[in-house]
Tab-separated table of C-alpha atoms in Angstrom:
chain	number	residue	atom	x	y	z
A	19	UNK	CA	-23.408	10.592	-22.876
A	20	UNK	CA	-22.919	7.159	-24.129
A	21	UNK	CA	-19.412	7.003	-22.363
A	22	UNK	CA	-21.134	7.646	-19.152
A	23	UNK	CA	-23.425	5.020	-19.806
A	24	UNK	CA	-21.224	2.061	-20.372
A	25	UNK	CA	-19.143	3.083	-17.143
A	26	UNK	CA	-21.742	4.056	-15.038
A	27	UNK	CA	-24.490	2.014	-13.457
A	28	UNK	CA	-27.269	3.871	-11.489
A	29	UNK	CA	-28.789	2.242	-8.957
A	30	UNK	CA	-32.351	3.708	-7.493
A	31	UNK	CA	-32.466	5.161	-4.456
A	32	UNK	CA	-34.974	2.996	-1.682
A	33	UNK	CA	-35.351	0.025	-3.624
A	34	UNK	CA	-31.537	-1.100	-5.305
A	35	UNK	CA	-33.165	-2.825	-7.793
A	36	UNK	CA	-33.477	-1.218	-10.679
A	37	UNK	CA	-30.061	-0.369	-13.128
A	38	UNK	CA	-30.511	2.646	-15.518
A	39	UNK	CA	-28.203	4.486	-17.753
A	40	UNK	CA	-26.238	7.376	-15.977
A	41	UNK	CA	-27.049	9.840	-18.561
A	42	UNK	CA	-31.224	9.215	-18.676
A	43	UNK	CA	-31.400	9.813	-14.735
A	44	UNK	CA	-34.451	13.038	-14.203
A	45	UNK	CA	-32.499	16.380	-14.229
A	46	UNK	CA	-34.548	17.593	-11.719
A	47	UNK	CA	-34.925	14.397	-9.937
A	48	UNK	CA	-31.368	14.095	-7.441
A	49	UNK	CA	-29.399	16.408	-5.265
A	50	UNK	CA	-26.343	14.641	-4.437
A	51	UNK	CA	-24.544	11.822	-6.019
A	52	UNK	CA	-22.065	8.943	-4.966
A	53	UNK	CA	-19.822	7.580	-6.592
A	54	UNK	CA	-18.847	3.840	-6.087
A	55	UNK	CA	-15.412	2.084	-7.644
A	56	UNK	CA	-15.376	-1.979	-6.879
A	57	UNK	CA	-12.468	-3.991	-5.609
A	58	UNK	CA	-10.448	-6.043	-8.182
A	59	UNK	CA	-12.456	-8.435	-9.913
A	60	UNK	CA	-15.603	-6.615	-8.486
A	61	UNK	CA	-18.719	-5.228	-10.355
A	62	UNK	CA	-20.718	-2.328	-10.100
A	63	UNK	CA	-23.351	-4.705	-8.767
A	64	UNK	CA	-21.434	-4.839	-5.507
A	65	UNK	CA	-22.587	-1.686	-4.359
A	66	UNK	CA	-26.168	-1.892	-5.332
A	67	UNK	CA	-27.258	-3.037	-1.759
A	68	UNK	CA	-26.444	1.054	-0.858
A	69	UNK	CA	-29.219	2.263	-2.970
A	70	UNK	CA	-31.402	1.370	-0.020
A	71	UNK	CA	-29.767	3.370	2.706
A	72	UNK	CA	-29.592	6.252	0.686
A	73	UNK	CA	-32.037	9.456	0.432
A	74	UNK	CA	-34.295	9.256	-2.522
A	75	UNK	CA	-32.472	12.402	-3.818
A	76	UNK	CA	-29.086	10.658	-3.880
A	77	UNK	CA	-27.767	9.312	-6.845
A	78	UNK	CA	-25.998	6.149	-6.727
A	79	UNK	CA	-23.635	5.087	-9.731
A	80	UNK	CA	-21.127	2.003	-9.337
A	81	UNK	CA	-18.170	2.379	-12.282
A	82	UNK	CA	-18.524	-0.911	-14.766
A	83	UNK	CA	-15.182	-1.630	-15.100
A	84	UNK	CA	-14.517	-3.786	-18.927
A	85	UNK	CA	-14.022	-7.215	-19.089
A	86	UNK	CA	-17.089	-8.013	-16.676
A	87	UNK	CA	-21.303	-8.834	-16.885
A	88	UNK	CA	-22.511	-6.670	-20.303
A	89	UNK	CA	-19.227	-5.497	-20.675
A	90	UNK	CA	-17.125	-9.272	-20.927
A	91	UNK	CA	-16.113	-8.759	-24.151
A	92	UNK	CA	-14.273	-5.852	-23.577
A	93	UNK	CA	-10.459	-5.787	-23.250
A	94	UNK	CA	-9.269	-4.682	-19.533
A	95	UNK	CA	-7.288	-1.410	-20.097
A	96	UNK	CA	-3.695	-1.890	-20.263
A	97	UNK	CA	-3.186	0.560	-17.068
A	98	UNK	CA	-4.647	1.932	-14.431
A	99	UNK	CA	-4.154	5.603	-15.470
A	100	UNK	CA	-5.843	4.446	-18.461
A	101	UNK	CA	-8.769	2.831	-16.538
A	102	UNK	CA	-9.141	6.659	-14.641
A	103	UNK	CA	-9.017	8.340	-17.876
A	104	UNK	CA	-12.330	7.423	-19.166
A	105	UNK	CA	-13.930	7.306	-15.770
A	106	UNK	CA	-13.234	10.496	-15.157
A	107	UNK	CA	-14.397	11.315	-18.778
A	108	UNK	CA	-17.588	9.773	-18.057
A	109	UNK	CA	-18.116	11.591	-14.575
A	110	UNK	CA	-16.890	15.032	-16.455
A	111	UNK	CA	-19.739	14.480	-18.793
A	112	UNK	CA	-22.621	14.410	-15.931
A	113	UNK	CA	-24.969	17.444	-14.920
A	114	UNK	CA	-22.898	18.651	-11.926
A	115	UNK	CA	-24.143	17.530	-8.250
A	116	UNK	CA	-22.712	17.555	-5.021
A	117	UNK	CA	-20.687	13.992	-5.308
A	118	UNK	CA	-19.084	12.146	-3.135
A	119	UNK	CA	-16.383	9.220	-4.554
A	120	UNK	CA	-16.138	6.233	-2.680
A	121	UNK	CA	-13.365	3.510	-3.899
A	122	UNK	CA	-12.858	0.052	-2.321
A	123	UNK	CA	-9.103	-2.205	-2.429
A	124	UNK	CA	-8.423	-0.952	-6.466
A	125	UNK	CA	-11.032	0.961	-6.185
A	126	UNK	CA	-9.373	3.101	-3.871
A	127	UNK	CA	-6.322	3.432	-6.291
A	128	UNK	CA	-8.109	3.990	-9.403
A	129	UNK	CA	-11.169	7.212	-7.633
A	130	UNK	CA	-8.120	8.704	-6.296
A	131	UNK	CA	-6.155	9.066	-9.723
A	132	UNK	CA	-9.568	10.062	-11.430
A	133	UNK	CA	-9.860	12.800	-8.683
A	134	UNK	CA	-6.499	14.026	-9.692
A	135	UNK	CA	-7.562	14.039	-13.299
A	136	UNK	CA	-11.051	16.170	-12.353
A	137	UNK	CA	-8.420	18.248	-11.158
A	138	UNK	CA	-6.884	18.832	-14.051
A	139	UNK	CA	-9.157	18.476	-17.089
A	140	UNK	CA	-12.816	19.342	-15.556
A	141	UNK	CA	-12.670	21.254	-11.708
A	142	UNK	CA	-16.360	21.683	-11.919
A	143	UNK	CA	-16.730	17.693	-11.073
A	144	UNK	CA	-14.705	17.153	-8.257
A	145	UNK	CA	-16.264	15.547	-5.431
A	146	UNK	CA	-16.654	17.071	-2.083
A	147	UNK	CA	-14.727	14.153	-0.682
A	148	UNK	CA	-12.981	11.151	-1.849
A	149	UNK	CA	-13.601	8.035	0.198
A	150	UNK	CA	-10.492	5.172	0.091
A	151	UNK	CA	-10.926	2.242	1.844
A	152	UNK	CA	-8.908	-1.016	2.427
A	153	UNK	CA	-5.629	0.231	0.796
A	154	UNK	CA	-3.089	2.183	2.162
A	155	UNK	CA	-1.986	5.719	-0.171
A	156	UNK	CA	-0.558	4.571	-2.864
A	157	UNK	CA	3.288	3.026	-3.361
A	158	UNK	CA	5.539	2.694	-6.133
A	159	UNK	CA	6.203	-1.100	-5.231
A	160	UNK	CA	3.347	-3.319	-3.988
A	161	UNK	CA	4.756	-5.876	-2.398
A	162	UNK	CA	1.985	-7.609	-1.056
A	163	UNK	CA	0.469	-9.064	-4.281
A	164	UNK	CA	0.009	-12.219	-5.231
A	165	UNK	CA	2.367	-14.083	-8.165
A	166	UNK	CA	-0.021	-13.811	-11.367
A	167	UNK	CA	-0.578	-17.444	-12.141
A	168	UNK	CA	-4.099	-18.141	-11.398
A	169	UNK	CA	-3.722	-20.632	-8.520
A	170	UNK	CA	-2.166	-17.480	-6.225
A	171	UNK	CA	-4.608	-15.142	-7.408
A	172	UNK	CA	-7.627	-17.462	-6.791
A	173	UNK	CA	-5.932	-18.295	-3.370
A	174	UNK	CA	-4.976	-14.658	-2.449
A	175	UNK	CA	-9.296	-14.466	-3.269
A	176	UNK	CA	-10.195	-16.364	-0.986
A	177	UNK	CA	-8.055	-15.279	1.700
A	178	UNK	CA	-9.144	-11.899	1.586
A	179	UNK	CA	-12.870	-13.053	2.203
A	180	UNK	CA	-14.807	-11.487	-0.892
A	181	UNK	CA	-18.395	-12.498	-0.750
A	182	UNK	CA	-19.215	-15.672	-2.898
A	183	UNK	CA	-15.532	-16.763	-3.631
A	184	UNK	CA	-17.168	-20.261	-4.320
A	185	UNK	CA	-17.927	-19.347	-8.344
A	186	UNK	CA	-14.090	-19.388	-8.715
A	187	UNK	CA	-15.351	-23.496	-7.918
A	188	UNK	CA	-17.679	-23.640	-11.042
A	189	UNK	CA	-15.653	-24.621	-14.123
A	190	UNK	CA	-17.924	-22.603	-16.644
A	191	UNK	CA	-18.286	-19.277	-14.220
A	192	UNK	CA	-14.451	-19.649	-13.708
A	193	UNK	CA	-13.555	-18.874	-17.062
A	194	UNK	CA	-15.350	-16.103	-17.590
A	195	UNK	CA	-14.605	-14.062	-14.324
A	196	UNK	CA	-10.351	-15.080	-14.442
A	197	UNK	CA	-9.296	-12.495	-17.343
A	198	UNK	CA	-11.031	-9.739	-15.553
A	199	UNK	CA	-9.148	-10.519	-12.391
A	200	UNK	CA	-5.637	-11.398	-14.271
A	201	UNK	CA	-6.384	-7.885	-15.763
A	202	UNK	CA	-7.328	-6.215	-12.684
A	203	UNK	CA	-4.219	-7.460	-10.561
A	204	UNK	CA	-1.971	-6.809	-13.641
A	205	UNK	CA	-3.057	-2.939	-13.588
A	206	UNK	CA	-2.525	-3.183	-9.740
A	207	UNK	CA	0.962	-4.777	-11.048
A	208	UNK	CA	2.375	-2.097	-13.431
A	209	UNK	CA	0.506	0.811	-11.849
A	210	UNK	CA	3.948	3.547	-10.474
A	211	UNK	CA	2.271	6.915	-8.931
A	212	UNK	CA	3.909	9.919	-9.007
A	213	UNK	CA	6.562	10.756	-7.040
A	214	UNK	CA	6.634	12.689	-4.595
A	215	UNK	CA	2.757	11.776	-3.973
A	216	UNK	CA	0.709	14.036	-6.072
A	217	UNK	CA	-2.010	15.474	-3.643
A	218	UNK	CA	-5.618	15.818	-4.518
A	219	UNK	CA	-7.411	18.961	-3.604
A	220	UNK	CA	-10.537	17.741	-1.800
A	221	UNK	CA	-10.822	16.239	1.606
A	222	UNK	CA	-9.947	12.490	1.977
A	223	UNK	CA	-11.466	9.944	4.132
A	224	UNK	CA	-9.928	6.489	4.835
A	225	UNK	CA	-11.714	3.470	5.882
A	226	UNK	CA	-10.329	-0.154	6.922
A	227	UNK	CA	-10.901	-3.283	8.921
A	228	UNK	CA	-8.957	-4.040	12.209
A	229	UNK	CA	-7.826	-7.635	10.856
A	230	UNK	CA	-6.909	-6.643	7.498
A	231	UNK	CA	-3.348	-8.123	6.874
A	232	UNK	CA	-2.951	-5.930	3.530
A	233	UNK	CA	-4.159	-2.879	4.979
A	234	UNK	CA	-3.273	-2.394	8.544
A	235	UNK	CA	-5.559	-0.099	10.346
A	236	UNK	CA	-2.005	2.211	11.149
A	237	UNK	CA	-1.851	2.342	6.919
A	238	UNK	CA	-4.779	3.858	6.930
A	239	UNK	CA	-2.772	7.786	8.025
A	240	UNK	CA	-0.398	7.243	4.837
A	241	UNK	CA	-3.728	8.937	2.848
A	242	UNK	CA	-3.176	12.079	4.774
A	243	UNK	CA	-0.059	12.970	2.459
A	244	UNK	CA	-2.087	12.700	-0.715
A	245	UNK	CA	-4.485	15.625	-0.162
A	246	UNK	CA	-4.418	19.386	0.390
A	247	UNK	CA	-7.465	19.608	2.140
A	248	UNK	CA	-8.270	17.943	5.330
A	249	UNK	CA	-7.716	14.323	6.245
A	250	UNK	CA	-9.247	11.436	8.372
A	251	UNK	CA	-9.719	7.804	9.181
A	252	UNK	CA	-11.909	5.431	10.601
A	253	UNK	CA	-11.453	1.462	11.499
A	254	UNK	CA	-14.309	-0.748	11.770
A	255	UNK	CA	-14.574	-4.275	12.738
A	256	UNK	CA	-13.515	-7.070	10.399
A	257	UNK	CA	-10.730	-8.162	7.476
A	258	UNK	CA	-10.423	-6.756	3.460
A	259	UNK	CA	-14.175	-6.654	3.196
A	260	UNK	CA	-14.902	-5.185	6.700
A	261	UNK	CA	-17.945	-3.285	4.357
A	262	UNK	CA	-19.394	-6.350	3.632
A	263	UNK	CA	-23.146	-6.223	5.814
A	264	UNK	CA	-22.079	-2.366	6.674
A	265	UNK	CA	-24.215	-0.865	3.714
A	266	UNK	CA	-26.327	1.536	5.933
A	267	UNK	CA	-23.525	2.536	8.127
A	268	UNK	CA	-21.293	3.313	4.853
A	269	UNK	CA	-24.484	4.934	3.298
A	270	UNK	CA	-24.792	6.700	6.179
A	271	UNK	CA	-21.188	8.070	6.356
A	272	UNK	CA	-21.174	9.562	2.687
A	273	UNK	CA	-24.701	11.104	3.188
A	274	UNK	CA	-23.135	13.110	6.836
A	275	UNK	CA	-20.277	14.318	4.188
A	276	UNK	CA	-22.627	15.274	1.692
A	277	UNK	CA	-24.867	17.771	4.229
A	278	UNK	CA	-22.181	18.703	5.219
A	279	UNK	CA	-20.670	19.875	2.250
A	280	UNK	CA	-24.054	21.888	1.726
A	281	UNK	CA	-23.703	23.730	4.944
């Protein structure tokens, strides 16, 4: 379980504020799980404001990517098919739940290529829906990244309105978040899906914000060709990080999909 511990961070349900290991959660103690995949440059800790919203018998894990918080002085992987390999080692390795996968911007990109790898390698932990949000299905050519020097990405940050984009300011905070980012964007980069679309086999459910440039809220139906199952969508108010303030409402969504899934 110690894979499942370095890539997963639980939050508690009701309170947020206490992180625990994945693998030393009660057996008896949760029902349902969600699964939550951060944004490039993002941390697990991003989603810990769910844990509140959430039933006390939902379990709440944010993926740790490497190269951030206890994991800086890991290397970034070199891909992002890497990057799904070992998540979806470390979900594969859980007591199987009810789950529902959530993915943000990256996030998106890198829960839907771990789904497909559940698929393949360990059926008995796919999710009962796959959540993308603020991306459209994924492309062989991304055209709408930024040049990789670190004045575009820091620029492209900022534009997109991620919460707190003033510790990019702070000299000393700077260099420790920029190879996470460089290494995030430059999976984002090199990262060629199959072609035609490989599909996954679990409903899909794509989110976005009306003003978001990248991800235009008509994007949003381009999801609907990468599953078999059923498909749909949902806009809300606001750019890139539309989620940002919408933890119960988001909370609230992947709890409706996981009673339903029990019905």
């Amino acid at each position: 379980m110690q894979d499942a511990d370095r890539w997963l961070k639980r939050f508690t349900p009701a309170t947020g504020r206490i992180p625990g290991k994945a693998s030393h959660a009660p057996a008896t103690r949760y029902r349902s799980r969600v699964v939550c995949l951060p944004h490039a440059g993002g941390a697990a800790p991003a989603y810990q404001p769910w844990a509140r919203h959430l039933p006390a018998d939902t379990e709440l894990l944010a993926v740790q990517y490497p190269g951030r918080q206890e994991r800086l002085g890991e290397p970034c992987p070199d891909t992002l098919g890497e990057l799904a390999d070992a998540i979806a080692a470390a979900l594969a390795a859980l007591p199987a739940l009810p789950t529902v996968v959530f993915g943000h911007s990256m996030g998106s990109l890198v829960a839907y290529e771990t789904v497909l790898r559940l698929a393949r390698h360990a059926p008995q932990a796919l999710p009962v829906r796959l959540f993308v949000s603020g991306t459209p299905a994924p492309v062989r050519d991304r055209t709408n990244l930024p040049a990789p020097d670190d004045a575009s990405l820091l620029t492209y940050v900022r534009n997109q309105g991620a919460a707190q984009p003033e510790v990019y300011d702070v000299p000393e905070l700077r260099e420790l978040l920029m190879p996470s980012l460089r290494g995030d964007f430059g999976l984002l980069a090199r990262y060629r899906p199959a072609r035609p679309l490989a599909r996954v086999p679990v409903p899909v459910t794509a989110l976005g914000g009306d003003t978001d440039a990248g991800c235009p809220p008509e994007s949003l139906a381009t999801w609907a060709d990468a599953t078999t199952a059923d498909f749909t969508s949902r806009v809300f108010p606001g750019g890139h990080f539309y989620l940002q303030g919408r933890e119960d409402t988001l909370a609230g969504l992947v709890t409706t999909a996981l009673r339903a899934a029990a019905r």
